[in-house]
mmCIF file of C-alpha atoms in Angstrom:
data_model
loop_
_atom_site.group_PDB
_atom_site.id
_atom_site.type_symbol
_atom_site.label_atom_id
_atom_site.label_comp_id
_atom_site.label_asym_id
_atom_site.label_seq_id
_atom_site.Cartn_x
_atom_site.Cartn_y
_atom_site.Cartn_z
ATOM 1 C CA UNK E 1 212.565 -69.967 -70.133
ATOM 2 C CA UNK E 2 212.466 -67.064 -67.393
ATOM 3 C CA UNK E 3 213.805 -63.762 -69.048
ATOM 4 C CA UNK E 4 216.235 -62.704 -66.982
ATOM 5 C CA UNK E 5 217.837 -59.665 -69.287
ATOM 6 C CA UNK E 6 215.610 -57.243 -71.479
ATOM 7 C CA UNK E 7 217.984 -56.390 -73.595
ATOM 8 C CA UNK E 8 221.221 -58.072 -75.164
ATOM 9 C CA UNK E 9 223.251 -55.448 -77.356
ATOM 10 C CA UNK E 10 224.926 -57.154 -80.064
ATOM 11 C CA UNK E 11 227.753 -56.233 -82.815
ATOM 12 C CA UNK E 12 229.957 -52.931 -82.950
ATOM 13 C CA UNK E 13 231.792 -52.399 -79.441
ATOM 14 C CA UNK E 14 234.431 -50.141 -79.957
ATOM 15 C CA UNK E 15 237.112 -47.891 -77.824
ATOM 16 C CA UNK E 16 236.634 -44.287 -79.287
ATOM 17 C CA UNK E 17 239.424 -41.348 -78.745
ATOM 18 C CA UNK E 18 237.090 -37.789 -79.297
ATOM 19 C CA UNK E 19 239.277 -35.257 -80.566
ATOM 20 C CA UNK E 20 237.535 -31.589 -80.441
ATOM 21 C CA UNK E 21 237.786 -29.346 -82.341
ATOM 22 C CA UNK E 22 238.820 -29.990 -85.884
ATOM 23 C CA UNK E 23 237.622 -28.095 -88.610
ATOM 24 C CA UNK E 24 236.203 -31.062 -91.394
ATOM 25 C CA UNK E 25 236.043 -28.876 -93.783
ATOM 26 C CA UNK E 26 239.758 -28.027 -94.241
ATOM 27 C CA UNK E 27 242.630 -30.403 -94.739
ATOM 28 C CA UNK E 28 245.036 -30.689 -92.189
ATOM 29 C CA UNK E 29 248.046 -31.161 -94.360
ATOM 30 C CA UNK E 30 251.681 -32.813 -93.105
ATOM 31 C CA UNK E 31 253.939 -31.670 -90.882
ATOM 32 C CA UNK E 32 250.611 -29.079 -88.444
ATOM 33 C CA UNK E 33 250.271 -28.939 -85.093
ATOM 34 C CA UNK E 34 246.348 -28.848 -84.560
ATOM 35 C CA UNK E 35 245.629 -27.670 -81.179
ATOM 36 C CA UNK E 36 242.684 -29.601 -79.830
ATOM 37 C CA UNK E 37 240.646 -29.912 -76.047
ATOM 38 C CA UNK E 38 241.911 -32.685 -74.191
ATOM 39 C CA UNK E 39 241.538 -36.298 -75.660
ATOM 40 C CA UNK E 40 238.811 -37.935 -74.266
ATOM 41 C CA UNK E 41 239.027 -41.718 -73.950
ATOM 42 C CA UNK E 42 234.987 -43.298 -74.228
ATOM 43 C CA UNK E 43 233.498 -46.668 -75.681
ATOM 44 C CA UNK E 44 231.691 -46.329 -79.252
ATOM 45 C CA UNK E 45 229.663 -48.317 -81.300
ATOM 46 C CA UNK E 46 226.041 -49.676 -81.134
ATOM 47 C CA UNK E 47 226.923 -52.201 -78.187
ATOM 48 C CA UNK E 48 228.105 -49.159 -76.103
ATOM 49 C CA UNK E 49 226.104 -46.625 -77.171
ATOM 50 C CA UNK E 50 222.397 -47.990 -76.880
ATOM 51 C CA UNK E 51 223.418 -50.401 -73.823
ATOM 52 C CA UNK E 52 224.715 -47.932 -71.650
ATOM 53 C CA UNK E 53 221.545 -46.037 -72.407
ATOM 54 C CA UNK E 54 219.252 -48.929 -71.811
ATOM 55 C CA UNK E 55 221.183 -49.644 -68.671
ATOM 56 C CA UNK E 56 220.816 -46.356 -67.257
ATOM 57 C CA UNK E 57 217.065 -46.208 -67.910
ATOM 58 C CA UNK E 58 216.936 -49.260 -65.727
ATOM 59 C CA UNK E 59 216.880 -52.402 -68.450
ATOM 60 C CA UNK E 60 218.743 -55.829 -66.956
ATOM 61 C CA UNK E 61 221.559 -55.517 -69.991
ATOM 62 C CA UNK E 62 224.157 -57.496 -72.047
ATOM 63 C CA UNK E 63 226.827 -57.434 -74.557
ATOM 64 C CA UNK E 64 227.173 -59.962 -77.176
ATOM 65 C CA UNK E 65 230.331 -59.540 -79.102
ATOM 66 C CA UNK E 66 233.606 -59.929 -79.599
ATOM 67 C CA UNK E 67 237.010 -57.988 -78.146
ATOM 68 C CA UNK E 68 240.418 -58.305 -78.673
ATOM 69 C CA UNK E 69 242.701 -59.425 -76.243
ATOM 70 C CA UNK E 70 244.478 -56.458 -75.740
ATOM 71 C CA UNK E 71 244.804 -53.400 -73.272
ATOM 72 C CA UNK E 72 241.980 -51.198 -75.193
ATOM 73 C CA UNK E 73 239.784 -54.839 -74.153
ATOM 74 C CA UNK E 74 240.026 -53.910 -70.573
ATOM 75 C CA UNK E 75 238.390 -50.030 -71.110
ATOM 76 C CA UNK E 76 235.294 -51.680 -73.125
ATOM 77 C CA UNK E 77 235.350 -54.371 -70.012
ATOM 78 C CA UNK E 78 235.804 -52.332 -67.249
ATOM 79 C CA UNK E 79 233.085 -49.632 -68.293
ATOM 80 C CA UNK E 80 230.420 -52.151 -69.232
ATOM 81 C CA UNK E 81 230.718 -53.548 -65.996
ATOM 82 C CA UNK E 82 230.710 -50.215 -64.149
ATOM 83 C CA UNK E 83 227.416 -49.292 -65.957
ATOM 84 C CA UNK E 84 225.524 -52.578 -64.408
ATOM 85 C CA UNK E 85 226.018 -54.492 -68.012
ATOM 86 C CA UNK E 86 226.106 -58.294 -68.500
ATOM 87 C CA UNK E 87 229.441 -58.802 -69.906
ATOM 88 C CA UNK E 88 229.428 -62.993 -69.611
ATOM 89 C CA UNK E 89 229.054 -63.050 -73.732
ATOM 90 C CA UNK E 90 231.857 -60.125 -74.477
ATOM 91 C CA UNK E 91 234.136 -62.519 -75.999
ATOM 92 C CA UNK E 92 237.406 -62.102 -76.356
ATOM 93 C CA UNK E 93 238.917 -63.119 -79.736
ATOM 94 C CA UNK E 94 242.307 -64.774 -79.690
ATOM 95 C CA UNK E 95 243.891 -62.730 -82.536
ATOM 96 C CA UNK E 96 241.995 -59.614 -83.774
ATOM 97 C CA UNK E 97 242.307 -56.324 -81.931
ATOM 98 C CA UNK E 98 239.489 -54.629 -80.233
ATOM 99 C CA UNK E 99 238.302 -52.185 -82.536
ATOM 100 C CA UNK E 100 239.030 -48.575 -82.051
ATOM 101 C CA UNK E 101 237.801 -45.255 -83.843
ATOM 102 C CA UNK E 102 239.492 -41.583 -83.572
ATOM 103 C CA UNK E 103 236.289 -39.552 -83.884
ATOM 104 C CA UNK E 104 236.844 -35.950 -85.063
ATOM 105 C CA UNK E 105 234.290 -33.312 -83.704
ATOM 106 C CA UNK E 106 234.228 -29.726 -85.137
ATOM 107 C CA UNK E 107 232.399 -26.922 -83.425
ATOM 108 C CA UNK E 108 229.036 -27.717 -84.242
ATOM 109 C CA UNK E 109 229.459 -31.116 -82.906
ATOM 110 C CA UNK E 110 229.469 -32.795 -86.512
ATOM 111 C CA UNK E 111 231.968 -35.250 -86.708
ATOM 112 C CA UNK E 112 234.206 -37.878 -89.159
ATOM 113 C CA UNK E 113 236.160 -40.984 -87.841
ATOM 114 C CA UNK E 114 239.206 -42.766 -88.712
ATOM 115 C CA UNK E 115 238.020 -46.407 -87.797
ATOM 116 C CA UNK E 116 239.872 -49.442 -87.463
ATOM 117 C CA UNK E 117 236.995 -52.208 -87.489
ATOM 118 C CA UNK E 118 238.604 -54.895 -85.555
ATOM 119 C CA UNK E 119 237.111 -58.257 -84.158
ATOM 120 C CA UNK E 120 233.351 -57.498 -84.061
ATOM 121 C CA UNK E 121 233.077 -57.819 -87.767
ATOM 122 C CA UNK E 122 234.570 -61.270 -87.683
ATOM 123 C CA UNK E 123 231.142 -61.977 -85.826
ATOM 124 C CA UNK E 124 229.290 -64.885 -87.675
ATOM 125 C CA UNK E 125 226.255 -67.326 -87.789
ATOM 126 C CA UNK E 126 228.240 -69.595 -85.356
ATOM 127 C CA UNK E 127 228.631 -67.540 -82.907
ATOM 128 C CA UNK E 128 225.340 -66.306 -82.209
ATOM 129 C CA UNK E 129 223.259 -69.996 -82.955
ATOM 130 C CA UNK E 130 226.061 -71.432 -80.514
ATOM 131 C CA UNK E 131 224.551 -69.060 -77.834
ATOM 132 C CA UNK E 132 220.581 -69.533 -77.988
ATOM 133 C CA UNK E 133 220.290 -70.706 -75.111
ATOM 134 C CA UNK E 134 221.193 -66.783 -73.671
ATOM 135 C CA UNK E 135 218.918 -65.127 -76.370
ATOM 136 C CA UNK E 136 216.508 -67.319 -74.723
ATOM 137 C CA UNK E 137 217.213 -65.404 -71.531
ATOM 138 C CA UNK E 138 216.161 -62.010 -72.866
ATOM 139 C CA UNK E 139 213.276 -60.020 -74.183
ATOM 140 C CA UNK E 140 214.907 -58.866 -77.109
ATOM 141 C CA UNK E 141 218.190 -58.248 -79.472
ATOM 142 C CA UNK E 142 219.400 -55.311 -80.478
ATOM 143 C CA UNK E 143 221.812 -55.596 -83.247
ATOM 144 C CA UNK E 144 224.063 -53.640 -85.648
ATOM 145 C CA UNK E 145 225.254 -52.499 -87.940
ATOM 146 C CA UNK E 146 223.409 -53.904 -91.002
ATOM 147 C CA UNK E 147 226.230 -53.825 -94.142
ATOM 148 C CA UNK E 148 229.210 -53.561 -91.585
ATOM 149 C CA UNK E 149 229.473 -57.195 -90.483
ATOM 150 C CA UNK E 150 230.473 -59.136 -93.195
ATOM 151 C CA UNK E 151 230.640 -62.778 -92.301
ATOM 152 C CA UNK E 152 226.992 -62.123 -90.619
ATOM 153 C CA UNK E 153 225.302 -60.620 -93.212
ATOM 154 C CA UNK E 154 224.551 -64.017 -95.788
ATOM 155 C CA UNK E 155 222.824 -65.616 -92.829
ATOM 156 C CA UNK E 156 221.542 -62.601 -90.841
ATOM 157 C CA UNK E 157 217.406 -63.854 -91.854
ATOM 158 C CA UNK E 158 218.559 -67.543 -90.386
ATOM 159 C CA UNK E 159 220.575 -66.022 -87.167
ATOM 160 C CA UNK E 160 217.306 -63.522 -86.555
ATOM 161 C CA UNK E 161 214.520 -66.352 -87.229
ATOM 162 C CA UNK E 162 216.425 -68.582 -84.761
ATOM 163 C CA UNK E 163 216.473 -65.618 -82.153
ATOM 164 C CA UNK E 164 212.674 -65.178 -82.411
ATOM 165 C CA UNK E 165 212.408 -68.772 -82.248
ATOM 166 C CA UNK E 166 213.369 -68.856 -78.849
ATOM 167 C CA UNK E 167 211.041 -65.897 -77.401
ATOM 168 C CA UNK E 168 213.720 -62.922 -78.358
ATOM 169 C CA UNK E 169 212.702 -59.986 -80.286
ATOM 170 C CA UNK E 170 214.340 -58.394 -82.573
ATOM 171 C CA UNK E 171 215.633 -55.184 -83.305
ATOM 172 C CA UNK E 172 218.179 -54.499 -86.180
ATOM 173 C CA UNK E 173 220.226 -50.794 -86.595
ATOM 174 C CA UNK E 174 222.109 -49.213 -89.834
ATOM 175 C CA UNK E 175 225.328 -47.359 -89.817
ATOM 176 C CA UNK E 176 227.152 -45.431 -92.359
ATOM 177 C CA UNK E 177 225.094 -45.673 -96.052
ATOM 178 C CA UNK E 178 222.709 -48.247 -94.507
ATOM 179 C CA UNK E 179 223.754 -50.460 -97.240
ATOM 180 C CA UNK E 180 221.975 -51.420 -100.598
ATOM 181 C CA UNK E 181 217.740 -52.532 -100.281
ATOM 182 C CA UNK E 182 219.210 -56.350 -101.985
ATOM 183 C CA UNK E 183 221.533 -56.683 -98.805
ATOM 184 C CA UNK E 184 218.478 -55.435 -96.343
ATOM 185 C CA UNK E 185 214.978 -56.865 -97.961
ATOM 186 C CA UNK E 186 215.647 -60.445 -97.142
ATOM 187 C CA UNK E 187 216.436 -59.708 -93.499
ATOM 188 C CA UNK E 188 213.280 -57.423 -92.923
ATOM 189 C CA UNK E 189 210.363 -60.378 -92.313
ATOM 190 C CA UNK E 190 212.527 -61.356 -89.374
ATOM 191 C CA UNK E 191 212.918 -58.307 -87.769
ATOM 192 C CA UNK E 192 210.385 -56.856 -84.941
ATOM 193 C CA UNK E 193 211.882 -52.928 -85.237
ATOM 194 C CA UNK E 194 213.486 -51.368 -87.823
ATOM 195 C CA UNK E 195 214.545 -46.949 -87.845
ATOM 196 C CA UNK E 196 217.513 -46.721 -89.865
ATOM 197 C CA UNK E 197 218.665 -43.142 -90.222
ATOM 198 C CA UNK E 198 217.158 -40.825 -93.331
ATOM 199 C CA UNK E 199 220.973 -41.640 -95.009
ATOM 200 C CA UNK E 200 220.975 -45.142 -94.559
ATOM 201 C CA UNK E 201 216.974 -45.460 -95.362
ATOM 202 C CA UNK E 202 217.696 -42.870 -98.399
ATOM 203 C CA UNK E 203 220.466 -45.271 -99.941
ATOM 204 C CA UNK E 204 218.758 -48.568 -98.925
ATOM 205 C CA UNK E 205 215.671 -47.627 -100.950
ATOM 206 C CA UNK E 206 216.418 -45.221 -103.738
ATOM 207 C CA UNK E 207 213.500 -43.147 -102.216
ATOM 208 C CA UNK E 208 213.942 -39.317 -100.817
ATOM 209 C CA UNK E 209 210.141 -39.538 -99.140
ATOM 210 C CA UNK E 210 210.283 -41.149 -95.382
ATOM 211 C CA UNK E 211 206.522 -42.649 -95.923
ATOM 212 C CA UNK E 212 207.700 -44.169 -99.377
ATOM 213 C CA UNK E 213 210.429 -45.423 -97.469
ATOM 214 C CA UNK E 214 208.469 -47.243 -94.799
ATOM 215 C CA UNK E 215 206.299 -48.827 -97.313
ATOM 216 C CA UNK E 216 209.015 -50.103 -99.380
ATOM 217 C CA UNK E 217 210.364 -51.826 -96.037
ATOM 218 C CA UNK E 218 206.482 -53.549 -95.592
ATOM 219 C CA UNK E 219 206.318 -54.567 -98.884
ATOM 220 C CA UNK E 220 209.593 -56.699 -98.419
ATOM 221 C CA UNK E 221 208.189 -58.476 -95.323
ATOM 222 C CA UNK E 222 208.511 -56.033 -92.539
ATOM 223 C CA UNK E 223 205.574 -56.984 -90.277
ATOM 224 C CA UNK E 224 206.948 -54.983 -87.246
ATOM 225 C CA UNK E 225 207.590 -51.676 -86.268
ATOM 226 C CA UNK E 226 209.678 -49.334 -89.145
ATOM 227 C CA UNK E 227 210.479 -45.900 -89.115
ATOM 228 C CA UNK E 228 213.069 -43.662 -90.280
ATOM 229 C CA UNK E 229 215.278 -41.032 -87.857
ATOM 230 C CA UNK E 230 215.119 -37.522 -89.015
ATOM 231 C CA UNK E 231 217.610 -35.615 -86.756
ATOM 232 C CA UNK E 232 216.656 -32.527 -85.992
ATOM 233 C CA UNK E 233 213.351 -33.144 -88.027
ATOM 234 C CA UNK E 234 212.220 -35.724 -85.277
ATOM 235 C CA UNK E 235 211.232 -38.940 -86.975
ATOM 236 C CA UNK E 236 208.432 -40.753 -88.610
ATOM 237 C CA UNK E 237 207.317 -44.609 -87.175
ATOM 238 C CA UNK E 238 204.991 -46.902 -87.808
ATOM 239 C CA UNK E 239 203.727 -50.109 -86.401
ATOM 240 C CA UNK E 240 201.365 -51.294 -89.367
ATOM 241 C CA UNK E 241 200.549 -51.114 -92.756
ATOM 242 C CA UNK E 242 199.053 -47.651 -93.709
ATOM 243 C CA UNK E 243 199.941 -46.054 -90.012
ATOM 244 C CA UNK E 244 201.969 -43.430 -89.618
ATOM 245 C CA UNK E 245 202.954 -41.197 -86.439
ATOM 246 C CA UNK E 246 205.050 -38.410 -86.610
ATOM 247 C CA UNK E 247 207.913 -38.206 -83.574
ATOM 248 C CA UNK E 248 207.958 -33.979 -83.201
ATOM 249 C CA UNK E 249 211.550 -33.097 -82.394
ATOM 250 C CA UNK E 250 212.956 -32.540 -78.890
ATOM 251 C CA UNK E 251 215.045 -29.310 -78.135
ATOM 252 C CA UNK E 252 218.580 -30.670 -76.563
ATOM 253 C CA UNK E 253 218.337 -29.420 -72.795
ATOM 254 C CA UNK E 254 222.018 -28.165 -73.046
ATOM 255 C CA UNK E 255 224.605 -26.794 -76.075
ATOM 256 C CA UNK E 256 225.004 -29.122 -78.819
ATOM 257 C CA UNK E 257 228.785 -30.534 -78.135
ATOM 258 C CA UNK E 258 228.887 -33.571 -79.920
ATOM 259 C CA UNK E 259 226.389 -35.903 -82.249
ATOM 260 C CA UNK E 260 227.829 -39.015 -82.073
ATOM 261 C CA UNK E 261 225.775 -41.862 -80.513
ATOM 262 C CA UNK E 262 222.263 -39.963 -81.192
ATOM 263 C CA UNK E 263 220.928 -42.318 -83.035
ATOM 264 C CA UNK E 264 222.105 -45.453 -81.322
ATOM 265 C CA UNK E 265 220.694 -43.557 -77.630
ATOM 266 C CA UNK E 266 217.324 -43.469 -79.709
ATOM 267 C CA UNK E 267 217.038 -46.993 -80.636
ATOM 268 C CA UNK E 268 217.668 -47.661 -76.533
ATOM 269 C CA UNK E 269 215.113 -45.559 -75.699
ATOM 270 C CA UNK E 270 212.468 -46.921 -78.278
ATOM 271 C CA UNK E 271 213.490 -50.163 -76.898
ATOM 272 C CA UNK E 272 212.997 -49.607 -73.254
ATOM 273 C CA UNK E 273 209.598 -47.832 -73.997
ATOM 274 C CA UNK E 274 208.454 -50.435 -76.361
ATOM 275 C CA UNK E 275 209.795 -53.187 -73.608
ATOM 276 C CA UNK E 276 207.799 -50.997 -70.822
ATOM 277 C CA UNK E 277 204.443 -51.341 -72.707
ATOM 278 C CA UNK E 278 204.637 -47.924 -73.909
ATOM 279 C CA UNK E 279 202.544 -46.693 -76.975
ATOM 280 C CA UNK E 280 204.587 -46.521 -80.377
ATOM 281 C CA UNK E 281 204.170 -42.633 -80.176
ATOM 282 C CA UNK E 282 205.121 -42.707 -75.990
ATOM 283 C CA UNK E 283 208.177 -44.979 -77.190
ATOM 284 C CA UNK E 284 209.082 -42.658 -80.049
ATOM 285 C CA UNK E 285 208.964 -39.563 -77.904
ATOM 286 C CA UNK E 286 211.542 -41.199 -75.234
ATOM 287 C CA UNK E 287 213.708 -42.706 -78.066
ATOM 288 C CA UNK E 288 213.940 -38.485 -79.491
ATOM 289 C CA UNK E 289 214.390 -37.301 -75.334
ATOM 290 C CA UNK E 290 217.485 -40.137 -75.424
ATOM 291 C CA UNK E 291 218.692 -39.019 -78.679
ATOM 292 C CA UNK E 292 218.367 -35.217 -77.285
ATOM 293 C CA UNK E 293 219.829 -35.928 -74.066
ATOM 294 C CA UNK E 294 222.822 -37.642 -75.864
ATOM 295 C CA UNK E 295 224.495 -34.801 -78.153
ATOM 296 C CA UNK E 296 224.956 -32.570 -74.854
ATOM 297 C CA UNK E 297 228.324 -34.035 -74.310
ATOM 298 C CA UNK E 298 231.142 -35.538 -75.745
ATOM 299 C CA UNK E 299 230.924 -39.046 -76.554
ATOM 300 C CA UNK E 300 227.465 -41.134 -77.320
ATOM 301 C CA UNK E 301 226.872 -41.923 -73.395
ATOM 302 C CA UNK E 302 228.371 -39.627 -71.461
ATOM 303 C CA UNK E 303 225.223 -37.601 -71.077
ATOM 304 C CA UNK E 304 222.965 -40.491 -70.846
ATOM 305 C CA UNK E 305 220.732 -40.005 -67.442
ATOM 306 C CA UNK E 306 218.135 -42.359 -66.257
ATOM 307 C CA UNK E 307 214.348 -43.047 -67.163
ATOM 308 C CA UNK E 308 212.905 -40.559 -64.921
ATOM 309 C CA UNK E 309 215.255 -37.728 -66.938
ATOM 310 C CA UNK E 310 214.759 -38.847 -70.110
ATOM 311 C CA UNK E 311 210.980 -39.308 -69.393
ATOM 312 C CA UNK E 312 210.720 -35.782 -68.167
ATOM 313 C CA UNK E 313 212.407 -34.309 -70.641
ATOM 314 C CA UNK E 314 209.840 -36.153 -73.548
ATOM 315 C CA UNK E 315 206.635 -35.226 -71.617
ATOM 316 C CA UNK E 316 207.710 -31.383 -71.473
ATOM 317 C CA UNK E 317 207.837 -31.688 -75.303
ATOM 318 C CA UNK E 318 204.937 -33.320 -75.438
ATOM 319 C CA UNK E 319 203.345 -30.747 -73.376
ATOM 320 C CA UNK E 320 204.860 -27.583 -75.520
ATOM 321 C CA UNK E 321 203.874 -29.146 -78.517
#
């Protein structure tokens, strides 16, 4: 079948409310008034976060998920569609609310959430074998979060083996602890790229060493490409047995205002340069420019730019390095 999309972006969609500043480290109490910056009003969630970015750097993009059929629906609707996404497969479920997250950002742009997890995690095996024939449309799948979707997560090795089956790659993302290595190991021989965060890696694996890491992941089945995101430490990939490359960091090109979406902006740009027929190393530095490029503003897209930007930025870090 002709690919017509590069990229569908599957699982957590979510209508976030960014309230900044709030000190984490101090407990609000009852009865305050907490003075705070304007609310902003942004989507969240890996559907959001890494399609918007793909989008922007120019990959033909969709959503596959589910919404509620409310009036938070119509912001997740109304942005996708502003950003150039595919929204044909953002379903709307007849009873469960969107989902929606208050994210609260302190100075230093860390940030805690009070999260509400809505339809997406009513996303099962169903749903997505119903729909082959549009995986069979794109390139790849990027999907997540691993642990958070519970009626998924039995048959996630059958749902990912059937996408491959039909020409899609696949591309799987953590969230939160990452989950435990018995939920993870038997989805890893179907999945094409793997870079869960040092935290999720960390708990999945029992292992403090990002190499040790990696290899566990192999020696469950992972044939792809693996890797684990370090922050401000860059991150380590690999794309076989025994190789290693080391991602250097990239220097934000603005103030650090916010965090939230780095890592699912990275997985979007690893995609798009893995998709482009980029090295693993080329990739990984435009993943860590997307990731960089990200925590300059509030919310996990708003500073997303296009592929010429985020290329720029990567190759003047290559060059300083």
């Amino acid at each position: 079948m002709e690919k017509t999309l590069d990229v569908i972006a599957c699982g957590s969609c979510v209508v976030d409310v960014l309230v900044r500043p709030v000190d984490l480290d101090r407990a609000i109490g009852p009865g305050q008034l907490v003075r705070t910056e304007p609310l902003l009003l942004t989507t969240g969630g890996i559907v959001s976060n890494a399609g918007i970015t793909l989008a922007r750097l120019g990959m033909r993009t969709a959503a596959f998920t589910y919404r509620g059929n409310d009036e938070w629906a119509d912001v997740i609707q109304s942005r996708y569609e502003a950003e150039g996404i595919d929204t044909s497969h953002l379903l709307a479920h007849p009873t469960a609310p969107t989902s929606t997250t208050a994210v609260l950002i302190d100075e230093a742009g860390e940030r805690s959430f009070l999260h509400a997890v809505g339809a997406p995690k009513l996303l099962d095996k169903d749903a997505f074998l119903s729909q082959l024939d549009f995986f069979a449309q794109s390139r790849a799948m990027l999907l997540g979060y691993i642990s958070l979707l519970p009626n998924l997560q039995d048959d996630l090795p059958e749902v990912l083996q059937a996408a491959r089956g039909v020409g899609c790659m696949t591309a799987l993302d953590a969230s939160g602890t990452g989950g435990t290595f018995e939920e993870i190991a038997p989805v890893l021989p179907h999945v094409d790229v793997y870079v869960p965060s040092l935290k999720e890696a960390s708990h999945q694996t029992a292992l403090s060493d990002p190499a040790a890491m990696i290899a566990k992941f192999r020696a469950a089945g992972a044939a792809g490409v693996l890797g684990v995101k370090l922050g401000e430490r860059g991150a380590l990939l690999s794309d076989a047995e025994g190789n290693l490359i080391e991602v250097p960091p990239i220097a934000p090109p603005g103030p650090v205002n916010d965090t939230t979406g780095a890592g699912d902006s990275f997985m979007g740009g690893l995609l798009c340069g893995l998709l482009r027929g980029m090295t693993l190393a080329e990739a990984g530095r435009l993943a860590a420019a997307c990731g960089a490029i990200c925590v300059t503003a509030l919310g996990g897209t708003t500073a997303a730019g296009d592929f010429d930007t985020a290329a720029k930025l990567a190759g003047e870090a290559e060059a300083d390095s």
